[in-house]
mmCIF file of C-alpha atoms in Angstrom:
data_model
loop_
_atom_site.group_PDB
_atom_site.id
_atom_site.type_symbol
_atom_site.label_atom_id
_atom_site.label_comp_id
_atom_site.label_asym_id
_atom_site.label_seq_id
_atom_site.Cartn_x
_atom_site.Cartn_y
_atom_site.Cartn_z
ATOM 1 C CA UNK W 1 51.878 222.898 93.797
ATOM 2 C CA UNK W 2 50.148 222.035 90.448
ATOM 3 C CA UNK W 3 46.490 223.277 90.054
ATOM 4 C CA UNK W 4 44.060 220.533 90.641
ATOM 5 C CA UNK W 5 41.359 220.654 88.077
ATOM 6 C CA UNK W 6 38.129 218.897 88.962
ATOM 7 C CA UNK W 7 34.984 218.348 86.943
ATOM 8 C CA UNK W 8 32.383 221.228 87.592
ATOM 9 C CA UNK W 9 29.956 218.985 89.072
ATOM 10 C CA UNK W 10 32.497 217.505 91.523
ATOM 11 C CA UNK W 11 33.633 221.133 92.522
ATOM 12 C CA UNK W 12 29.938 222.225 92.873
ATOM 13 C CA UNK W 13 29.140 219.378 95.019
ATOM 14 C CA UNK W 14 32.233 220.089 97.308
ATOM 15 C CA UNK W 15 31.191 223.769 97.680
ATOM 16 C CA UNK W 16 27.602 222.523 98.925
ATOM 17 C CA UNK W 17 29.283 219.892 101.186
ATOM 18 C CA UNK W 18 31.383 222.831 102.812
ATOM 19 C CA UNK W 19 28.388 225.142 103.004
ATOM 20 C CA UNK W 20 26.267 222.575 104.687
ATOM 21 C CA UNK W 21 29.003 221.739 107.168
ATOM 22 C CA UNK W 22 29.393 225.404 108.087
ATOM 23 C CA UNK W 23 25.680 226.143 108.216
ATOM 24 C CA UNK W 24 25.259 223.263 110.662
ATOM 25 C CA UNK W 25 28.125 224.227 112.879
ATOM 26 C CA UNK W 26 28.151 228.115 112.831
ATOM 27 C CA UNK W 27 24.771 229.058 111.302
ATOM 28 C CA UNK W 28 23.606 230.413 108.075
ATOM 29 C CA UNK W 29 23.887 234.077 108.910
ATOM 30 C CA UNK W 30 27.514 233.754 110.493
ATOM 31 C CA UNK W 31 28.930 231.928 107.566
ATOM 32 C CA UNK W 32 30.440 234.046 104.828
ATOM 33 C CA UNK W 33 31.297 233.188 101.269
ATOM 34 C CA UNK W 34 34.903 233.642 102.442
ATOM 35 C CA UNK W 35 34.504 230.830 104.920
ATOM 36 C CA UNK W 36 33.094 228.719 102.223
ATOM 37 C CA UNK W 37 35.887 229.343 99.742
ATOM 38 C CA UNK W 38 38.524 228.732 102.399
ATOM 39 C CA UNK W 39 36.948 225.450 103.488
ATOM 40 C CA UNK W 40 36.622 224.270 99.919
ATOM 41 C CA UNK W 41 40.022 225.564 98.922
ATOM 42 C CA UNK W 42 38.767 227.265 95.870
ATOM 43 C CA UNK W 43 39.204 230.861 94.613
ATOM 44 C CA UNK W 44 36.573 233.427 94.733
ATOM 45 C CA UNK W 45 36.361 233.081 90.778
ATOM 46 C CA UNK W 46 35.900 229.289 91.233
ATOM 47 C CA UNK W 47 32.984 229.943 93.848
ATOM 48 C CA UNK W 48 31.211 232.539 91.465
ATOM 49 C CA UNK W 49 31.595 230.124 88.625
ATOM 50 C CA UNK W 50 28.833 227.972 90.337
ATOM 51 C CA UNK W 51 26.909 230.364 92.399
ATOM 52 C CA UNK W 52 26.175 234.023 92.087
ATOM 53 C CA UNK W 53 25.498 234.520 96.000
ATOM 54 C CA UNK W 54 25.229 232.711 99.274
ATOM 55 C CA UNK W 55 21.402 232.791 99.034
ATOM 56 C CA UNK W 56 21.632 230.914 95.561
ATOM 57 C CA UNK W 57 23.948 228.433 97.273
ATOM 58 C CA UNK W 58 21.598 227.805 100.008
ATOM 59 C CA UNK W 59 18.714 227.461 97.607
ATOM 60 C CA UNK W 60 20.662 224.713 95.801
ATOM 61 C CA UNK W 61 21.633 222.938 98.938
ATOM 62 C CA UNK W 62 17.979 222.942 100.021
ATOM 63 C CA UNK W 63 16.990 221.274 96.714
ATOM 64 C CA UNK W 64 19.910 218.774 97.086
ATOM 65 C CA UNK W 65 18.840 217.979 100.726
ATOM 66 C CA UNK W 66 15.189 217.437 99.453
ATOM 67 C CA UNK W 67 16.347 215.113 96.859
ATOM 68 C CA UNK W 68 18.434 213.348 99.265
ATOM 69 C CA UNK W 69 15.490 213.094 101.753
ATOM 70 C CA UNK W 70 13.356 211.691 99.071
ATOM 71 C CA UNK W 71 15.711 208.724 98.493
ATOM 72 C CA UNK W 72 14.701 207.837 102.012
ATOM 73 C CA UNK W 73 11.029 207.464 101.070
ATOM 74 C CA UNK W 74 11.628 204.947 98.441
ATOM 75 C CA UNK W 75 10.448 201.934 100.694
ATOM 76 C CA UNK W 76 7.455 203.921 101.746
ATOM 77 C CA UNK W 77 6.537 204.742 98.276
ATOM 78 C CA UNK W 78 7.110 201.239 96.832
ATOM 79 C CA UNK W 79 5.689 199.125 99.637
ATOM 80 C CA UNK W 80 2.863 197.006 97.675
ATOM 81 C CA UNK W 81 0.638 196.368 100.750
ATOM 82 C CA UNK W 82 0.046 199.953 101.848
ATOM 83 C CA UNK W 83 -3.264 201.619 101.081
ATOM 84 C CA UNK W 84 -3.161 205.397 100.359
ATOM 85 C CA UNK W 85 -3.909 206.502 103.927
ATOM 86 C CA UNK W 86 -1.308 204.108 105.552
ATOM 87 C CA UNK W 87 1.098 205.422 102.915
ATOM 88 C CA UNK W 88 0.595 208.922 103.742
ATOM 89 C CA UNK W 89 0.863 208.441 107.209
ATOM 90 C CA UNK W 90 4.160 206.538 106.654
ATOM 91 C CA UNK W 91 5.306 209.402 104.551
ATOM 92 C CA UNK W 92 4.745 211.909 107.237
ATOM 93 C CA UNK W 93 6.271 209.660 109.915
ATOM 94 C CA UNK W 94 9.454 209.373 107.719
ATOM 95 C CA UNK W 95 9.351 213.216 107.235
ATOM 96 C CA UNK W 96 9.349 213.644 111.073
ATOM 97 C CA UNK W 97 12.020 211.319 111.447
ATOM 98 C CA UNK W 98 14.282 213.271 108.930
ATOM 99 C CA UNK W 99 13.352 216.535 110.777
ATOM 100 C CA UNK W 100 14.446 215.001 114.205
ATOM 101 C CA UNK W 101 17.729 213.764 112.642
ATOM 102 C CA UNK W 102 18.227 217.182 110.994
ATOM 103 C CA UNK W 103 17.222 219.433 113.706
ATOM 104 C CA UNK W 104 20.515 221.255 113.950
ATOM 105 C CA UNK W 105 20.211 222.197 110.243
ATOM 106 C CA UNK W 106 16.658 223.265 110.640
ATOM 107 C CA UNK W 107 17.403 225.367 113.613
ATOM 108 C CA UNK W 108 20.166 227.125 111.792
ATOM 109 C CA UNK W 109 18.018 227.792 108.733
ATOM 110 C CA UNK W 110 14.937 228.946 110.947
ATOM 111 C CA UNK W 111 17.095 231.391 112.873
ATOM 112 C CA UNK W 112 17.940 233.091 109.560
ATOM 113 C CA UNK W 113 15.138 232.702 107.380
ATOM 114 C CA UNK W 114 12.222 233.775 109.602
ATOM 115 C CA UNK W 115 13.521 237.441 109.907
ATOM 116 C CA UNK W 116 11.692 240.065 108.001
ATOM 117 C CA UNK W 117 14.669 240.968 105.952
ATOM 118 C CA UNK W 118 15.029 237.399 104.638
ATOM 119 C CA UNK W 119 11.530 236.658 103.367
ATOM 120 C CA UNK W 120 12.651 236.699 99.889
ATOM 121 C CA UNK W 121 15.283 234.175 100.680
ATOM 122 C CA UNK W 122 12.627 231.917 102.266
ATOM 123 C CA UNK W 123 10.569 231.937 99.087
ATOM 124 C CA UNK W 124 13.481 231.128 97.162
ATOM 125 C CA UNK W 125 14.166 227.991 99.164
ATOM 126 C CA UNK W 126 10.513 226.989 98.994
ATOM 127 C CA UNK W 127 10.660 227.379 95.370
ATOM 128 C CA UNK W 128 13.543 224.997 95.130
ATOM 129 C CA UNK W 129 12.226 222.331 97.590
ATOM 130 C CA UNK W 130 8.472 222.238 96.558
ATOM 131 C CA UNK W 131 8.808 221.176 92.935
ATOM 132 C CA UNK W 132 10.866 217.956 94.384
ATOM 133 C CA UNK W 133 8.114 217.043 97.019
ATOM 134 C CA UNK W 134 5.129 217.770 95.034
ATOM 135 C CA UNK W 135 5.132 215.059 92.513
ATOM 136 C CA UNK W 136 5.946 212.407 95.375
ATOM 137 C CA UNK W 137 3.098 213.526 97.398
ATOM 138 C CA UNK W 138 0.823 213.823 94.416
ATOM 139 C CA UNK W 139 1.399 210.080 93.751
ATOM 140 C CA UNK W 140 0.106 209.001 96.980
ATOM 141 C CA UNK W 141 -2.983 211.316 96.814
ATOM 142 C CA UNK W 142 -3.749 209.907 93.254
ATOM 143 C CA UNK W 143 -3.724 206.449 94.795
ATOM 144 C CA UNK W 144 -6.207 207.619 97.459
ATOM 145 C CA UNK W 145 -8.272 209.144 94.880
ATOM 146 C CA UNK W 146 -8.380 205.928 92.971
ATOM 147 C CA UNK W 147 -9.188 203.904 96.299
ATOM 148 C CA UNK W 148 -11.947 206.411 97.191
ATOM 149 C CA UNK W 149 -10.059 207.335 100.222
ATOM 150 C CA UNK W 150 -9.214 210.975 99.312
ATOM 151 C CA UNK W 151 -11.480 213.490 97.742
ATOM 152 C CA UNK W 152 -8.950 215.161 95.565
ATOM 153 C CA UNK W 153 -9.961 215.361 91.844
ATOM 154 C CA UNK W 154 -6.594 217.299 91.152
ATOM 155 C CA UNK W 155 -3.744 215.370 93.097
ATOM 156 C CA UNK W 156 -1.140 217.794 92.129
ATOM 157 C CA UNK W 157 -3.151 220.903 93.075
ATOM 158 C CA UNK W 158 -3.923 219.096 96.374
ATOM 159 C CA UNK W 159 -0.344 218.360 97.027
ATOM 160 C CA UNK W 160 0.600 221.755 96.565
ATOM 161 C CA UNK W 161 -2.005 223.047 98.810
ATOM 162 C CA UNK W 162 -1.080 220.699 101.458
ATOM 163 C CA UNK W 163 2.506 221.733 101.423
ATOM 164 C CA UNK W 164 1.361 225.244 101.578
ATOM 165 C CA UNK W 165 -0.793 224.689 104.586
ATOM 166 C CA UNK W 166 2.112 222.656 106.286
ATOM 167 C CA UNK W 167 4.662 225.435 105.508
ATOM 168 C CA UNK W 168 2.652 227.797 107.790
ATOM 169 C CA UNK W 169 4.264 225.617 110.657
ATOM 170 C CA UNK W 170 7.638 226.984 109.633
ATOM 171 C CA UNK W 171 6.834 230.652 110.379
ATOM 172 C CA UNK W 172 5.372 229.459 113.772
ATOM 173 C CA UNK W 173 8.593 227.592 114.423
ATOM 174 C CA UNK W 174 10.812 230.407 113.737
ATOM 175 C CA UNK W 175 8.731 232.612 116.017
ATOM 176 C CA UNK W 176 8.787 230.005 118.757
ATOM 177 C CA UNK W 177 12.577 229.580 118.582
ATOM 178 C CA UNK W 178 12.898 233.385 118.779
ATOM 179 C CA UNK W 179 10.593 233.391 121.756
ATOM 180 C CA UNK W 180 12.538 230.883 123.550
ATOM 181 C CA UNK W 181 15.909 232.882 122.730
ATOM 182 C CA UNK W 182 14.065 235.953 124.392
ATOM 183 C CA UNK W 183 13.247 234.050 127.611
ATOM 184 C CA UNK W 184 9.927 232.079 126.922
ATOM 185 C CA UNK W 185 10.150 228.612 128.470
ATOM 186 C CA UNK W 186 10.545 225.652 126.111
ATOM 187 C CA UNK W 187 7.472 224.055 127.514
ATOM 188 C CA UNK W 188 5.342 226.883 126.624
ATOM 189 C CA UNK W 189 6.893 227.312 123.127
ATOM 190 C CA UNK W 190 6.273 223.561 122.668
ATOM 191 C CA UNK W 191 2.769 223.630 123.795
ATOM 192 C CA UNK W 192 1.972 226.561 121.379
ATOM 193 C CA UNK W 193 3.493 224.592 118.517
ATOM 194 C CA UNK W 194 1.735 221.430 119.351
ATOM 195 C CA UNK W 195 -1.557 223.276 119.294
ATOM 196 C CA UNK W 196 -0.895 224.877 115.940
ATOM 197 C CA UNK W 197 0.371 221.537 114.581
ATOM 198 C CA UNK W 198 -2.863 219.783 115.701
ATOM 199 C CA UNK W 199 -4.973 222.822 113.896
ATOM 200 C CA UNK W 200 -2.812 222.156 110.558
ATOM 201 C CA UNK W 201 -3.349 218.358 110.757
ATOM 202 C CA UNK W 202 -7.031 219.031 110.895
ATOM 203 C CA UNK W 203 -6.721 221.392 108.004
ATOM 204 C CA UNK W 204 -4.905 218.712 105.993
ATOM 205 C CA UNK W 205 -7.601 216.076 106.639
ATOM 206 C CA UNK W 206 -10.366 218.523 105.556
ATOM 207 C CA UNK W 207 -8.475 219.264 102.336
ATOM 208 C CA UNK W 208 -8.177 215.638 101.608
ATOM 209 C CA UNK W 209 -11.736 214.618 102.868
ATOM 210 C CA UNK W 210 -10.876 212.189 105.549
ATOM 211 C CA UNK W 211 -12.267 211.931 109.040
ATOM 212 C CA UNK W 212 -10.570 213.902 111.790
ATOM 213 C CA UNK W 213 -7.832 211.907 113.522
ATOM 214 C CA UNK W 214 -6.989 210.050 110.291
ATOM 215 C CA UNK W 215 -3.615 211.756 109.721
ATOM 216 C CA UNK W 216 -0.577 212.115 112.049
ATOM 217 C CA UNK W 217 1.006 215.161 110.743
ATOM 218 C CA UNK W 218 3.461 216.354 113.159
ATOM 219 C CA UNK W 219 4.090 214.841 116.634
ATOM 220 C CA UNK W 220 5.715 216.323 119.805
ATOM 221 C CA UNK W 221 8.879 214.481 119.488
ATOM 222 C CA UNK W 222 9.419 216.224 116.351
ATOM 223 C CA UNK W 223 8.717 219.623 118.002
ATOM 224 C CA UNK W 224 10.789 218.925 121.115
ATOM 225 C CA UNK W 225 13.795 217.971 118.749
ATOM 226 C CA UNK W 226 13.939 221.787 117.577
ATOM 227 C CA UNK W 227 14.514 222.902 121.146
ATOM 228 C CA UNK W 228 17.163 220.217 122.097
ATOM 229 C CA UNK W 229 19.777 222.176 124.032
ATOM 230 C CA UNK W 230 17.760 225.423 124.327
ATOM 231 C CA UNK W 231 17.167 226.930 127.763
ATOM 232 C CA UNK W 232 14.040 226.168 129.876
ATOM 233 C CA UNK W 233 12.666 228.176 132.641
#
């Protein structure tokens, strides 16, 4: 059969599509570059033309998913009738919805990323995702500063700090998933996560200078989605 030549961006997108499907269905660690090459129907050289390693592919996939997720925030960002606090809560609500819908992907990545040997990989992914999210969150915080709702003289710095505080939930989530796999009950793990989420939400409120209870950061339904199908005792 004649060799099919595709535009490099088309081929790169196909590799990301195949990787995403495999990571969802069999997990990041259990997916090899050979699996991705076979699913995409490319040569090793074709793969390495776009990505130097599986970790780099995961980083690119994370950035793409972040960009795709942001497209789902357009109505929240564009709504003319929302004040900054309502817009921020709508932003977090949409983020929770996306997390619930993408729970299988998140579980697969948590299973791999929050192991000591993968600390560098986690930071690479955060480095790919955060530059996509920070400008959007900073726009909301700047609106709140202008309205006198948020006390954030530097909205970009505040957005970066809020994301860093929120990211502490990731490690907690990874440890909770590992605990459930080791025999802890789903109920106990979820209760611990909920307590941590409340504390993180309070920390975000203090960073922004708003009264406690103003922000709905993470809800129990988001946490429960991470354990769907996991055993309970």
